[in-house]
Amino acid sequence: VTEALRAHPKVRDAIVLTFPDRITGTGLYAFVEASDLNEKALGEFDAGALRDTAAPQYLQVVDALPRDAAGTVRSEIMQRIAINQVEDIHALVGSEAERAVVDRILAARKNFRDRFVL
């Protein structure tokens, strides 16, 4: 799935993570770093590229992914967003610049299935 997303010409990087799903058991959440690309267009591309593979339940295009000093995506931060455990996520953030990236991702996150509405 990750390689299929990365094959899109406007995608700089992608990370696909699992999350527990009450309906399917395990879901896929794809975070895609891209410019000038919306989720609908990427989803249409994704549907064609993933013919024999399960498509992610959630697809979120972001302008940047949080990275460590070596440039590796901070998967521990992204995993918490995917599973909707965001209460203490800022404790993992290393800088103000990274906090800004994470806050933009959090503001647009898709996985609200486990939240209760009062």
PDB file of C-alpha atoms in Angstrom:
ATOM      1  CA  VAL A   1       0.000   0.000   0.000  1.00  0.00           C
ATOM      2  CA  THR A   2       2.764   2.421   0.950  1.00  0.00           C
ATOM      3  CA  GLU A   3       4.647   1.880  -2.305  1.00  0.00           C
ATOM      4  CA  ALA A   4       1.466   2.310  -4.345  1.00  0.00           C
ATOM      5  CA  LEU A   5       0.841   5.665  -2.650  1.00  0.00           C
ATOM      6  CA  ARG A   6       4.451   6.740  -3.152  1.00  0.00           C
ATOM      7  CA  ALA A   7       4.105   5.984  -6.863  1.00  0.00           C
ATOM      8  CA  HIS A   8       1.865   9.029  -7.324  1.00  0.00           C
ATOM      9  CA  PRO A   9       3.959  11.801  -8.911  1.00  0.00           C
ATOM     10  CA  LYS A  10       2.864  14.446  -6.373  1.00  0.00           C
ATOM     11  CA  VAL A  11       3.522  12.274  -3.284  1.00  0.00           C
ATOM     12  CA  ARG A  12       6.801  12.914  -1.460  1.00  0.00           C
ATOM     13  CA  ASP A  13       6.322  10.209   1.174  1.00  0.00           C
ATOM     14  CA  ALA A  14       3.694   8.047   2.829  1.00  0.00           C
ATOM     15  CA  ILE A  15       3.277   5.968   5.948  1.00  0.00           C
ATOM     16  CA  VAL A  16       0.509   3.397   6.384  1.00  0.00           C
ATOM     17  CA  LEU A  17      -0.304   2.224   9.889  1.00  0.00           C
ATOM     18  CA  THR A  18      -2.754  -0.220  11.381  1.00  0.00           C
ATOM     19  CA  PHE A  19      -5.388   0.621  13.961  1.00  0.00           C
ATOM     20  CA  PRO A  20      -7.936  -1.509  15.809  1.00  0.00           C
ATOM     21  CA  ASP A  21     -11.305  -1.379  14.095  1.00  0.00           C
ATOM     22  CA  ARG A  22     -14.495  -2.645  15.688  1.00  0.00           C
ATOM     23  CA  ILE A  23     -15.953  -3.627  12.321  1.00  0.00           C
ATOM     24  CA  THR A  24     -13.031  -5.170  10.404  1.00  0.00           C
ATOM     25  CA  GLY A  25     -10.691  -5.990  13.293  1.00  0.00           C
ATOM     26  CA  THR A  26      -7.739  -4.079  11.857  1.00  0.00           C
ATOM     27  CA  GLY A  27      -7.895  -0.979   9.707  1.00  0.00           C
ATOM     28  CA  LEU A  28      -5.333   0.922   7.679  1.00  0.00           C
ATOM     29  CA  TYR A  29      -4.659   4.647   8.067  1.00  0.00           C
ATOM     30  CA  ALA A  30      -2.501   6.257   5.373  1.00  0.00           C
ATOM     31  CA  PHE A  31      -0.763   9.573   5.937  1.00  0.00           C
ATOM     32  CA  VAL A  32       0.497  10.977   2.655  1.00  0.00           C
ATOM     33  CA  GLU A  33       2.951  13.852   2.414  1.00  0.00           C
ATOM     34  CA  ALA A  34       2.146  15.805  -0.744  1.00  0.00           C
ATOM     35  CA  SER A  35       1.633  19.248  -2.171  1.00  0.00           C
ATOM     36  CA  ASP A  36      -1.084  20.293  -4.537  1.00  0.00           C
ATOM     37  CA  LEU A  37      -3.022  17.050  -4.075  1.00  0.00           C
ATOM     38  CA  ASN A  38      -6.356  16.411  -2.401  1.00  0.00           C
ATOM     39  CA  GLU A  39      -7.639  13.224  -0.822  1.00  0.00           C
ATOM     40  CA  LYS A  40     -10.304  12.641  -3.466  1.00  0.00           C
ATOM     41  CA  ALA A  41      -7.779  12.704  -6.315  1.00  0.00           C
ATOM     42  CA  LEU A  42      -5.357  10.541  -4.354  1.00  0.00           C
ATOM     43  CA  GLY A  43      -8.157   8.096  -3.488  1.00  0.00           C
ATOM     44  CA  GLU A  44      -9.033   7.720  -7.167  1.00  0.00           C
ATOM     45  CA  PHE A  45      -5.371   7.066  -8.005  1.00  0.00           C
ATOM     46  CA  ASP A  46      -5.118   4.741  -5.009  1.00  0.00           C
ATOM     47  CA  ALA A  47      -8.113   2.683  -6.137  1.00  0.00           C
ATOM     48  CA  GLY A  48      -6.429   1.986  -9.462  1.00  0.00           C
ATOM     49  CA  ALA A  49      -2.991   1.337  -8.002  1.00  0.00           C
ATOM     50  CA  LEU A  50      -4.198  -1.054  -5.308  1.00  0.00           C
ATOM     51  CA  ARG A  51      -6.126  -3.523  -7.439  1.00  0.00           C
ATOM     52  CA  ASP A  52      -5.187  -6.604  -5.385  1.00  0.00           C
ATOM     53  CA  THR A  53      -4.544  -4.906  -2.042  1.00  0.00           C
ATOM     54  CA  ALA A  54      -6.862  -3.555   0.626  1.00  0.00           C
ATOM     55  CA  ALA A  55      -7.227   0.214   0.407  1.00  0.00           C
ATOM     56  CA  PRO A  56      -6.822   2.244   3.594  1.00  0.00           C
ATOM     57  CA  GLN A  57      -9.989   3.112   5.503  1.00  0.00           C
ATOM     58  CA  TYR A  58      -8.499   6.545   6.198  1.00  0.00           C
ATOM     59  CA  LEU A  59      -6.432   8.584   3.795  1.00  0.00           C
ATOM     60  CA  GLN A  60      -5.035  11.905   5.012  1.00  0.00           C
ATOM     61  CA  VAL A  61      -2.936  14.181   2.827  1.00  0.00           C
ATOM     62  CA  VAL A  62      -0.554  16.318   4.892  1.00  0.00           C
ATOM     63  CA  ASP A  63       1.891  19.044   3.916  1.00  0.00           C
ATOM     64  CA  ALA A  64       4.616  17.479   6.072  1.00  0.00           C
ATOM     65  CA  LEU A  65       5.197  14.437   8.270  1.00  0.00           C
ATOM     66  CA  PRO A  66       7.085  14.753  11.580  1.00  0.00           C
ATOM     67  CA  ARG A  67      10.668  13.552  11.185  1.00  0.00           C
ATOM     68  CA  ASP A  68      13.638  12.874  13.426  1.00  0.00           C
ATOM     69  CA  ALA A  69      17.084  14.424  12.937  1.00  0.00           C
ATOM     70  CA  ALA A  70      17.984  11.745  10.379  1.00  0.00           C
ATOM     71  CA  GLY A  71      14.864  12.528   8.308  1.00  0.00           C
ATOM     72  CA  THR A  72      12.962   9.366   9.243  1.00  0.00           C
ATOM     73  CA  VAL A  73       9.215   9.733   9.775  1.00  0.00           C
ATOM     74  CA  ARG A  74       8.370   9.661  13.487  1.00  0.00           C
ATOM     75  CA  SER A  75       6.210   6.540  13.293  1.00  0.00           C
ATOM     76  CA  GLU A  76       5.547   6.530  17.057  1.00  0.00           C
ATOM     77  CA  ILE A  77       3.791   9.889  16.731  1.00  0.00           C
ATOM     78  CA  MET A  78       1.904   8.858  13.617  1.00  0.00           C
ATOM     79  CA  GLN A  79       0.825   5.564  15.225  1.00  0.00           C
ATOM     80  CA  ARG A  80      -0.752   7.453  18.128  1.00  0.00           C
ATOM     81  CA  ILE A  81      -2.701   9.598  15.692  1.00  0.00           C
ATOM     82  CA  ALA A  82      -3.811   6.505  13.752  1.00  0.00           C
ATOM     83  CA  ILE A  83      -5.136   4.807  16.886  1.00  0.00           C
ATOM     84  CA  ASN A  84      -6.583   8.077  18.204  1.00  0.00           C
ATOM     85  CA  GLN A  85      -4.433   8.197  21.346  1.00  0.00           C
ATOM     86  CA  VAL A  86      -3.577  11.860  21.107  1.00  0.00           C
ATOM     87  CA  GLU A  87      -3.979  13.079  24.679  1.00  0.00           C
ATOM     88  CA  ASP A  88      -0.261  13.014  25.522  1.00  0.00           C
ATOM     89  CA  ILE A  89       1.175  13.218  22.014  1.00  0.00           C
ATOM     90  CA  HIS A  90       2.875  16.578  22.583  1.00  0.00           C
ATOM     91  CA  ALA A  91       5.183  14.936  25.128  1.00  0.00           C
ATOM     92  CA  LEU A  92       6.775  13.101  22.178  1.00  0.00           C
ATOM     93  CA  VAL A  93       7.292  16.239  20.098  1.00  0.00           C
ATOM     94  CA  GLY A  94      10.876  17.518  20.002  1.00  0.00           C
ATOM     95  CA  SER A  95      10.568  21.102  18.766  1.00  0.00           C
ATOM     96  CA  GLU A  96       8.166  23.940  18.035  1.00  0.00           C
ATOM     97  CA  ALA A  97       8.486  23.274  14.297  1.00  0.00           C
ATOM     98  CA  GLU A  98       7.582  19.622  14.825  1.00  0.00           C
ATOM     99  CA  ARG A  99       4.701  20.650  17.084  1.00  0.00           C
ATOM    100  CA  ALA A 100       3.306  22.815  14.277  1.00  0.00           C
ATOM    101  CA  VAL A 101       3.473  19.853  11.862  1.00  0.00           C
ATOM    102  CA  VAL A 102       1.785  17.517  14.368  1.00  0.00           C
ATOM    103  CA  ASP A 103      -0.899  20.087  15.230  1.00  0.00           C
ATOM    104  CA  ARG A 104      -1.859  20.446  11.542  1.00  0.00           C
ATOM    105  CA  ILE A 105      -2.151  16.662  11.236  1.00  0.00           C
ATOM    106  CA  LEU A 106      -4.181  16.409  14.431  1.00  0.00           C
ATOM    107  CA  ALA A 107      -6.566  19.142  13.308  1.00  0.00           C
ATOM    108  CA  ALA A 108      -7.459  17.168  10.176  1.00  0.00           C
ATOM    109  CA  ARG A 109      -7.294  13.588  11.489  1.00  0.00           C
ATOM    110  CA  LYS A 110      -9.915  11.143  10.285  1.00  0.00           C
ATOM    111  CA  ASN A 111     -10.168   8.431  12.944  1.00  0.00           C
ATOM    112  CA  PHE A 112     -12.868   9.579  15.333  1.00  0.00           C
ATOM    113  CA  ARG A 113     -14.712   6.249  15.417  1.00  0.00           C
ATOM    114  CA  ASP A 114     -13.763   5.545  19.041  1.00  0.00           C
ATOM    115  CA  ARG A 115     -14.968   8.876  20.374  1.00  0.00           C
ATOM    116  CA  PHE A 116     -18.233   9.151  22.234  1.00  0.00           C
ATOM    117  CA  VAL A 117     -20.598  12.037  21.544  1.00  0.00           C
ATOM    118  CA  LEU A 118     -22.372  13.322  24.651  1.00  0.00           C
TER     119      LEU A 118
END
